[in-house]
């Protein structure tokens, strides 16, 4: 028996159903079967999901569930489940809950014993990682970087020495600013892959040192349009002896210079990234 083609829809269950991130051909047969048979579809944007459903000839009863109403609407959905109605949770694109609403609903269902059935499917972060050429055995998904520069740099600084591959989503309007902050915080040589408009007509995956990547993006407007994923190579520790020597120089310079100036000069003398020496100095002074 082909399980996917014989999918039985069970009552009083919540199905987490991924939808395509661009190419409609990426939806699974199992997802289509479930979406056609559930009693309700809880959608982040019913109009956007409606376009997808019209393409596949799916008629559904929609329930709007997004970041701004999720906690207020949970009880209504739970009531439907308790009355034996099945619900499919979908987001605008990709796998629900990955930087999209649904966590609170899933958490409540599990607390009260309603079965949650997840389906595998499209996810921009994983799709980009697979094509990046950067180590994929250990990675951190960090969602979107903060909107404000100070918070964004603070976030990047906290991940400066993270050895695992880093994955971020970024918007059209903040991509250039984020790349500039990566240059400033992580250094111009950190290797970054930009994957934009994945599975769509203008899909593009480009990797380089972050300074070179920034210059490449700035060459053409189209290179920072659309939905983007940033894959950042994990931190590789600097030779400890270099840091020790840098600290010795820093301590001598600090007697005559302000803290930041002393760090900057010591880092330059010993070819150490300024942010690494700065953090080390704060922890050891």
Coordinates of C-alpha atoms in Angstrom, one line a residue:
X1 CA 0.0 0.0 0.0
X2 CA 1.2 3.5 -0.8
X3 CA 0.8 5.3 2.5
X4 CA 1.0 8.8 1.0
X5 CA -1.8 8.1 -1.5
X6 CA -4.0 6.3 1.1
X7 CA -3.6 9.0 3.8
X8 CA -6.5 8.7 6.2
X9 CA -7.5 12.0 7.9
X10 CA -8.1 11.5 11.6
X11 CA -10.5 13.7 13.6
X12 CA -9.4 15.9 16.4
X13 CA -5.8 16.1 15.2
X14 CA -3.6 19.1 14.2
X15 CA -1.6 18.6 11.0
X16 CA 1.5 20.8 10.4
X17 CA 1.6 21.2 6.7
X18 CA 4.5 22.8 4.8
X19 CA 3.7 24.7 1.6
X20 CA 6.1 25.6 -1.3
X21 CA 8.6 28.5 -0.7
X22 CA 8.3 29.4 -4.4
X23 CA 7.9 26.6 -6.8
X24 CA 4.5 25.0 -6.5
X25 CA 5.9 21.7 -7.7
X26 CA 7.6 21.2 -4.4
X27 CA 4.4 20.5 -2.5
X28 CA 4.0 16.8 -1.5
X29 CA 1.2 14.5 -2.5
X30 CA 0.5 13.8 1.2
X31 CA 0.2 17.5 1.9
X32 CA -2.3 17.9 -0.9
X33 CA -4.4 14.9 0.4
X34 CA -4.5 16.4 3.9
X35 CA -5.3 19.9 2.8
X36 CA -8.2 18.6 0.7
X37 CA -9.8 16.6 3.6
X38 CA -9.3 18.5 6.8
X39 CA -12.2 20.4 8.3
X40 CA -10.3 23.6 8.7
X41 CA -7.1 25.2 7.5
X42 CA -5.5 27.7 9.9
X43 CA -3.5 30.1 7.7
X44 CA -1.2 32.9 8.3
X45 CA -2.6 34.9 5.4
X46 CA -5.8 33.4 4.0
X47 CA -5.6 35.4 0.8
X48 CA -2.1 34.3 0.0
X49 CA -2.9 30.7 0.8
X50 CA -6.1 31.0 -1.2
X51 CA -4.1 31.6 -4.3
X52 CA -2.1 28.4 -3.7
X53 CA -5.3 26.4 -3.0
X54 CA -7.0 27.8 -6.2
X55 CA -4.0 26.5 -8.2
X56 CA -4.5 23.0 -6.8
X57 CA -8.3 23.0 -6.8
X58 CA -8.5 22.8 -3.0
X59 CA -11.7 24.0 -1.4
X60 CA -11.2 24.8 2.3
X61 CA -12.7 26.5 5.3
X62 CA -10.1 29.0 6.4
X63 CA -9.3 30.2 9.9
X64 CA -6.9 33.2 10.1
X65 CA -4.0 32.6 12.5
X66 CA -1.1 35.0 12.5
X67 CA 1.5 36.5 14.9
X68 CA -0.9 39.2 16.1
X69 CA -3.9 37.1 17.0
X70 CA -2.5 33.6 17.7
X71 CA -2.8 33.7 21.5
X72 CA -6.3 35.2 21.3
X73 CA -7.6 32.6 18.8
X74 CA -6.1 29.4 20.3
X75 CA -9.2 28.6 22.4
X76 CA -11.4 28.7 19.3
X77 CA -9.2 26.2 17.5
X78 CA -8.9 24.0 20.5
X79 CA -12.7 23.9 20.8
X80 CA -12.9 22.8 17.1
X81 CA -10.4 20.0 17.8
X82 CA -12.3 18.9 20.9
X83 CA -15.5 18.6 18.9
X84 CA -13.7 16.2 16.5
X85 CA -12.7 18.6 13.7
X86 CA -9.3 18.2 12.1
X87 CA -7.1 21.2 11.4
X88 CA -4.2 21.8 9.1
X89 CA -1.8 24.6 10.1
X90 CA 0.0 26.4 7.2
X91 CA 2.2 29.5 6.9
X92 CA 2.6 31.8 4.0
X93 CA 5.4 29.6 2.7
X94 CA 7.6 26.8 3.9
X95 CA 7.3 24.9 7.2
X96 CA 5.0 26.4 9.8
X97 CA 6.6 27.6 13.1
X98 CA 10.0 28.2 11.5
X99 CA 9.9 32.0 12.1
X100 CA 6.2 31.8 11.6
X101 CA 3.1 31.5 13.9
X102 CA 2.0 28.2 15.4
X103 CA 4.1 27.6 18.4
X104 CA 1.5 28.5 21.0
X105 CA -1.2 26.4 19.3
X106 CA 1.1 23.4 19.0
X107 CA 2.2 23.8 22.6
X108 CA -1.4 24.0 23.9
X109 CA -2.4 20.9 21.9
X110 CA 0.4 18.9 23.4
X111 CA -0.4 20.1 26.9
X112 CA -4.0 18.8 26.7
X113 CA -3.3 15.6 24.7
X114 CA -4.4 16.5 21.2
X115 CA -2.2 14.7 18.7
X116 CA 0.0 16.9 16.5
X117 CA 1.1 15.3 13.2
X118 CA 4.0 17.1 11.4
X119 CA 4.6 16.7 7.7
X120 CA 8.1 17.1 6.1
X121 CA 8.4 19.7 3.4
X122 CA 9.9 22.9 2.1
X123 CA 12.1 25.1 4.4
X124 CA 14.2 28.0 3.0
X125 CA 16.9 27.7 5.8
X126 CA 17.6 24.0 5.0
X127 CA 17.3 24.4 1.3
X128 CA 19.9 27.3 1.4
X129 CA 22.2 25.3 3.7
X130 CA 22.3 22.3 1.5
X131 CA 23.5 24.4 -1.5
X132 CA 25.9 26.7 0.4
X133 CA 29.0 24.5 0.4
X134 CA 29.4 25.4 4.1
X135 CA 29.6 22.7 6.7
X136 CA 26.0 21.4 7.4
X137 CA 26.7 18.8 10.1
X138 CA 26.3 21.3 12.9
X139 CA 24.5 24.6 12.5
X140 CA 22.4 27.3 14.3
X141 CA 19.2 28.8 12.9
X142 CA 18.8 32.3 14.2
X143 CA 15.8 33.6 12.3
X144 CA 15.9 37.3 11.4
X145 CA 18.6 39.7 12.7
X146 CA 17.3 42.6 14.8
X147 CA 16.0 45.6 12.9
X148 CA 18.0 48.2 14.8
X149 CA 21.7 48.5 14.1
X150 CA 22.8 48.5 17.8
X151 CA 20.8 45.3 18.5
X152 CA 21.9 43.7 15.3
X153 CA 25.5 44.3 16.1
X154 CA 25.0 43.0 19.6
X155 CA 23.4 39.8 18.3
X156 CA 26.3 39.3 15.8
X157 CA 28.8 39.9 18.6
X158 CA 27.2 37.3 20.8
X159 CA 27.7 34.8 17.9
X160 CA 31.2 36.0 17.0
X161 CA 32.9 32.8 18.2
X162 CA 30.1 30.4 17.4
X163 CA 31.9 27.4 15.7
X164 CA 28.7 26.1 14.0
X165 CA 27.4 27.4 10.7
X166 CA 25.0 30.3 11.2
X167 CA 21.7 30.7 9.3
X168 CA 19.7 33.9 9.1
X169 CA 16.7 35.1 7.2
X170 CA 16.9 38.7 5.9
X171 CA 14.5 41.2 4.2
X172 CA 15.1 43.2 1.1
X173 CA 15.4 46.5 2.9
X174 CA 17.9 45.3 5.6
X175 CA 20.2 43.0 3.6
X176 CA 22.9 45.6 2.8
X177 CA 22.9 47.0 6.4
X178 CA 23.2 43.4 7.8
X179 CA 26.1 42.6 5.5
X180 CA 27.8 45.8 6.5
X181 CA 27.4 44.9 10.2
X182 CA 28.8 41.4 9.6
X183 CA 31.9 43.0 8.0
X184 CA 32.3 45.3 11.1
X185 CA 31.6 42.7 13.8
X186 CA 32.9 39.4 12.3
X187 CA 35.6 40.8 9.9
X188 CA 35.7 41.3 6.2
X189 CA 37.1 37.8 5.5
X190 CA 34.3 35.8 7.1
X191 CA 32.8 33.6 4.4
X192 CA 29.1 34.1 3.7
X193 CA 26.6 32.7 1.2
X194 CA 23.6 34.7 0.1
X195 CA 20.7 32.5 -1.2
X196 CA 17.9 34.6 -2.5
X197 CA 14.5 33.8 -4.2
X198 CA 15.0 30.1 -3.6
X199 CA 13.1 27.8 -6.0
X200 CA 11.8 30.9 -7.9
X201 CA 12.6 32.2 -11.4
X202 CA 15.3 34.5 -10.2
X203 CA 16.9 32.1 -7.7
X204 CA 20.5 33.0 -7.0
X205 CA 23.1 31.5 -4.6
X206 CA 26.4 33.4 -4.3
X207 CA 29.2 33.0 -1.7
X208 CA 32.3 35.0 -1.0
X209 CA 34.1 36.8 1.8
X210 CA 31.5 39.1 3.3
X211 CA 33.3 42.3 2.1
X212 CA 33.4 40.9 -1.4
X213 CA 29.8 39.7 -1.2
X214 CA 28.7 43.1 0.0
X215 CA 30.4 44.8 -3.0
X216 CA 28.8 42.2 -5.3
X217 CA 25.3 42.9 -3.9
X218 CA 25.8 46.7 -4.3
X219 CA 26.6 46.3 -8.0
X220 CA 23.0 45.6 -9.0
X221 CA 19.7 46.5 -7.3
X222 CA 18.2 43.1 -8.1
X223 CA 20.8 41.3 -6.0
X224 CA 19.3 42.5 -2.7
X225 CA 15.6 42.1 -3.7
X226 CA 13.3 39.3 -2.7
X227 CA 13.5 36.9 0.2
X228 CA 17.1 36.0 1.3
X229 CA 18.9 33.5 3.5
X230 CA 22.4 34.2 4.8
X231 CA 24.7 31.3 5.6
X232 CA 27.7 32.3 7.6
X233 CA 30.7 30.0 8.1
X234 CA 31.4 29.1 11.7
X235 CA 34.1 30.8 13.7
X236 CA 37.6 29.2 13.5
X237 CA 39.6 30.0 16.6
X238 CA 42.6 32.3 16.2
X239 CA 46.0 30.9 17.4
X240 CA 46.0 31.3 21.2
X241 CA 49.6 32.5 21.3
X242 CA 48.7 35.4 19.0
X243 CA 46.0 36.5 21.4
X244 CA 48.4 36.2 24.4
X245 CA 50.9 38.4 22.6
X246 CA 48.2 40.8 21.6
X247 CA 47.1 41.0 25.2
X248 CA 50.6 41.8 26.3
X249 CA 50.9 44.6 23.8
X250 CA 47.4 45.8 24.7
X251 CA 48.3 46.0 28.5
X252 CA 51.3 48.2 27.6
X253 CA 49.4 50.5 25.3
X254 CA 46.5 50.8 27.8
X255 CA 48.8 52.7 30.1
X256 CA 49.0 55.5 27.7
X257 CA 45.9 55.1 25.5
X258 CA 42.1 54.7 25.9
X259 CA 40.9 51.1 26.1
X260 CA 39.4 50.9 22.6
X261 CA 42.4 52.6 21.0
X262 CA 44.8 50.3 22.7
X263 CA 42.8 47.2 21.5
X264 CA 42.7 48.5 18.0
X265 CA 46.5 49.1 17.8
X266 CA 47.4 45.8 19.5
X267 CA 45.1 43.9 17.2
X268 CA 46.6 45.5 14.2
X269 CA 50.2 44.9 15.3
X270 CA 49.5 41.1 15.8
X271 CA 47.0 40.7 12.9
X272 CA 44.2 39.7 15.2
X273 CA 40.6 40.6 14.6
X274 CA 39.8 43.7 16.7
X275 CA 36.5 42.3 18.0
X276 CA 38.1 39.1 19.2
X277 CA 40.9 40.9 21.1
X278 CA 38.3 43.4 22.5
X279 CA 36.1 40.6 23.9
X280 CA 39.1 38.7 25.2
X281 CA 40.4 41.9 27.0
X282 CA 37.0 42.5 28.6
X283 CA 36.9 39.0 30.0
X284 CA 40.5 39.1 31.3
X285 CA 41.1 42.6 32.6

